[in-house]
Amino acid sequence: MPVAVSTAPRAASTPAGGTKQFHHHVVGELTLAYESLDLRAESDLTLTIYAVEPALPTAQALALLASWAATAVDSDKSVQPQ
C-alpha cells in the first residue's frame, strides 16, 4: 500500500480524515484516503498520511508512476559522465 506523508499547518475547519481526489497529468484521477494527526510537539502542525487500498485503480496508477519515476532516475544515472 503506497503511502504519502505531509506536514503542514491545518486550519481548524479541516477534517481529520476522509478521501481526497487529485488529478495527475499522466495517470489521471487518483483517490486517496487520508488521516490528519495533530503533532504534540508543534501545536500548529499536522501530520497527514495518505493511503490507498491495493486493489483499487489508484493503487495501479501510483505503481505506474513509481515505475516511471524509477526508470527516469535510472536513465539519468546512466547518462552522467563518470
PDB file of C-alpha atoms in Angstrom:
ATOM      1  CA  MET A   1       0.000   0.000   0.000  1.00  0.00           C
ATOM      2  CA  PRO A   2       1.708   3.240  -1.132  1.00  0.00           C
ATOM      3  CA  VAL A   3       1.723   5.954   1.499  1.00  0.00           C
ATOM      4  CA  ALA A   4       2.490   9.655   1.194  1.00  0.00           C
ATOM      5  CA  VAL A   5       3.100  11.860   4.197  1.00  0.00           C
ATOM      6  CA  SER A   6       2.985  15.621   4.510  1.00  0.00           C
ATOM      7  CA  THR A   7       3.254  18.021   7.418  1.00  0.00           C
ATOM      8  CA  ALA A   8       1.552  21.376   7.228  1.00  0.00           C
ATOM      9  CA  PRO A   9      -0.462  23.737   9.366  1.00  0.00           C
ATOM     10  CA  ARG A  10      -4.095  22.610   9.464  1.00  0.00           C
ATOM     11  CA  ALA A  11      -6.968  25.027   9.649  1.00  0.00           C
ATOM     12  CA  ALA A  12      -9.495  24.368  12.408  1.00  0.00           C
ATOM     13  CA  SER A  13     -12.158  23.605   9.791  1.00  0.00           C
ATOM     14  CA  THR A  14     -10.065  20.918   8.013  1.00  0.00           C
ATOM     15  CA  PRO A  15     -11.464  17.434   8.654  1.00  0.00           C
ATOM     16  CA  ALA A  16      -9.232  14.877  10.391  1.00  0.00           C
ATOM     17  CA  GLY A  17      -9.825  12.190   7.780  1.00  0.00           C
ATOM     18  CA  GLY A  18     -11.646  11.136   4.661  1.00  0.00           C
ATOM     19  CA  THR A  19     -10.774  10.868   0.988  1.00  0.00           C
ATOM     20  CA  LYS A  20      -9.165  13.380  -1.300  1.00  0.00           C
ATOM     21  CA  GLN A  21      -9.144  13.494  -5.089  1.00  0.00           C
ATOM     22  CA  PHE A  22      -6.118  14.505  -7.122  1.00  0.00           C
ATOM     23  CA  HIS A  23      -5.605  14.784 -10.856  1.00  0.00           C
ATOM     24  CA  HIS A  24      -2.227  13.775 -12.273  1.00  0.00           C
ATOM     25  CA  HIS A  25      -1.439  14.739 -15.869  1.00  0.00           C
ATOM     26  CA  VAL A  26      -0.030  11.287 -16.692  1.00  0.00           C
ATOM     27  CA  VAL A  27      -2.295   8.789 -14.893  1.00  0.00           C
ATOM     28  CA  GLY A  28      -5.461  10.844 -14.386  1.00  0.00           C
ATOM     29  CA  GLU A  29      -7.700  10.761 -11.336  1.00  0.00           C
ATOM     30  CA  LEU A  30      -6.360   9.498  -8.002  1.00  0.00           C
ATOM     31  CA  THR A  31      -8.492   8.946  -4.904  1.00  0.00           C
ATOM     32  CA  LEU A  32      -6.544   8.644  -1.654  1.00  0.00           C
ATOM     33  CA  ALA A  33      -7.760   8.033   1.879  1.00  0.00           C
ATOM     34  CA  TYR A  34      -6.164  10.333   4.418  1.00  0.00           C
ATOM     35  CA  GLU A  35      -5.932  10.921   8.129  1.00  0.00           C
ATOM     36  CA  SER A  36      -4.556  14.052   9.765  1.00  0.00           C
ATOM     37  CA  LEU A  37      -2.937  13.905  13.185  1.00  0.00           C
ATOM     38  CA  ASP A  38      -2.041  16.901  15.323  1.00  0.00           C
ATOM     39  CA  LEU A  39       1.583  16.866  16.482  1.00  0.00           C
ATOM     40  CA  ARG A  40       2.141  17.220  20.214  1.00  0.00           C
ATOM     41  CA  ALA A  41       5.493  18.955  19.954  1.00  0.00           C
ATOM     42  CA  GLU A  42       4.241  21.530  17.432  1.00  0.00           C
ATOM     43  CA  SER A  43       0.646  22.518  18.146  1.00  0.00           C
ATOM     44  CA  ASP A  44       0.246  24.366  14.851  1.00  0.00           C
ATOM     45  CA  LEU A  45       1.459  21.454  12.660  1.00  0.00           C
ATOM     46  CA  THR A  46      -0.429  18.409  11.455  1.00  0.00           C
ATOM     47  CA  LEU A  47       0.891  15.151  10.004  1.00  0.00           C
ATOM     48  CA  THR A  48      -1.272  13.923   7.123  1.00  0.00           C
ATOM     49  CA  ILE A  49      -0.978  10.326   5.946  1.00  0.00           C
ATOM     50  CA  TYR A  50      -2.348   9.296   2.551  1.00  0.00           C
ATOM     51  CA  ALA A  51      -3.004   5.656   1.681  1.00  0.00           C
ATOM     52  CA  VAL A  52      -4.780   3.542  -0.919  1.00  0.00           C
ATOM     53  CA  GLU A  53      -6.141   0.000  -0.940  1.00  0.00           C
ATOM     54  CA  PRO A  54      -4.016  -2.314  -3.138  1.00  0.00           C
ATOM     55  CA  ALA A  55      -6.851  -3.478  -5.435  1.00  0.00           C
ATOM     56  CA  LEU A  56      -8.104  -0.014  -6.409  1.00  0.00           C
ATOM     57  CA  PRO A  57      -7.295   1.693  -9.733  1.00  0.00           C
ATOM     58  CA  THR A  58      -5.484   4.437  -7.811  1.00  0.00           C
ATOM     59  CA  ALA A  59      -3.014   1.839  -6.487  1.00  0.00           C
ATOM     60  CA  GLN A  60      -2.291   0.727 -10.057  1.00  0.00           C
ATOM     61  CA  ALA A  61      -1.834   4.348 -11.149  1.00  0.00           C
ATOM     62  CA  LEU A  62       0.583   5.032  -8.271  1.00  0.00           C
ATOM     63  CA  ALA A  63       2.542   1.868  -9.120  1.00  0.00           C
ATOM     64  CA  LEU A  64       2.801   3.081 -12.713  1.00  0.00           C
ATOM     65  CA  LEU A  65       4.057   6.472 -11.535  1.00  0.00           C
ATOM     66  CA  ALA A  66       6.597   4.828  -9.215  1.00  0.00           C
ATOM     67  CA  SER A  67       7.978   2.649 -12.008  1.00  0.00           C
ATOM     68  CA  TRP A  68       8.038   5.614 -14.374  1.00  0.00           C
ATOM     69  CA  ALA A  69       9.955   7.706 -11.820  1.00  0.00           C
ATOM     70  CA  ALA A  70      12.383   4.853 -11.098  1.00  0.00           C
ATOM     71  CA  THR A  71      13.028   4.457 -14.827  1.00  0.00           C
ATOM     72  CA  ALA A  72      13.691   8.191 -15.157  1.00  0.00           C
ATOM     73  CA  VAL A  73      16.167   8.098 -12.251  1.00  0.00           C
ATOM     74  CA  ASP A  74      17.951   5.057 -13.725  1.00  0.00           C
ATOM     75  CA  SER A  75      18.159   6.813 -17.109  1.00  0.00           C
ATOM     76  CA  ASP A  76      19.651   9.921 -15.508  1.00  0.00           C
ATOM     77  CA  LYS A  77      22.336   7.846 -13.768  1.00  0.00           C
ATOM     78  CA  SER A  78      23.355   6.081 -16.968  1.00  0.00           C
ATOM     79  CA  VAL A  79      23.764   9.381 -18.868  1.00  0.00           C
ATOM     80  CA  GLN A  80      26.003  11.120 -16.342  1.00  0.00           C
ATOM     81  CA  PRO A  81      29.756  11.113 -17.066  1.00  0.00           C
ATOM     82  CA  GLN A  82      31.902   9.040 -14.761  1.00  0.00           C
TER      83      GLN A  82
END
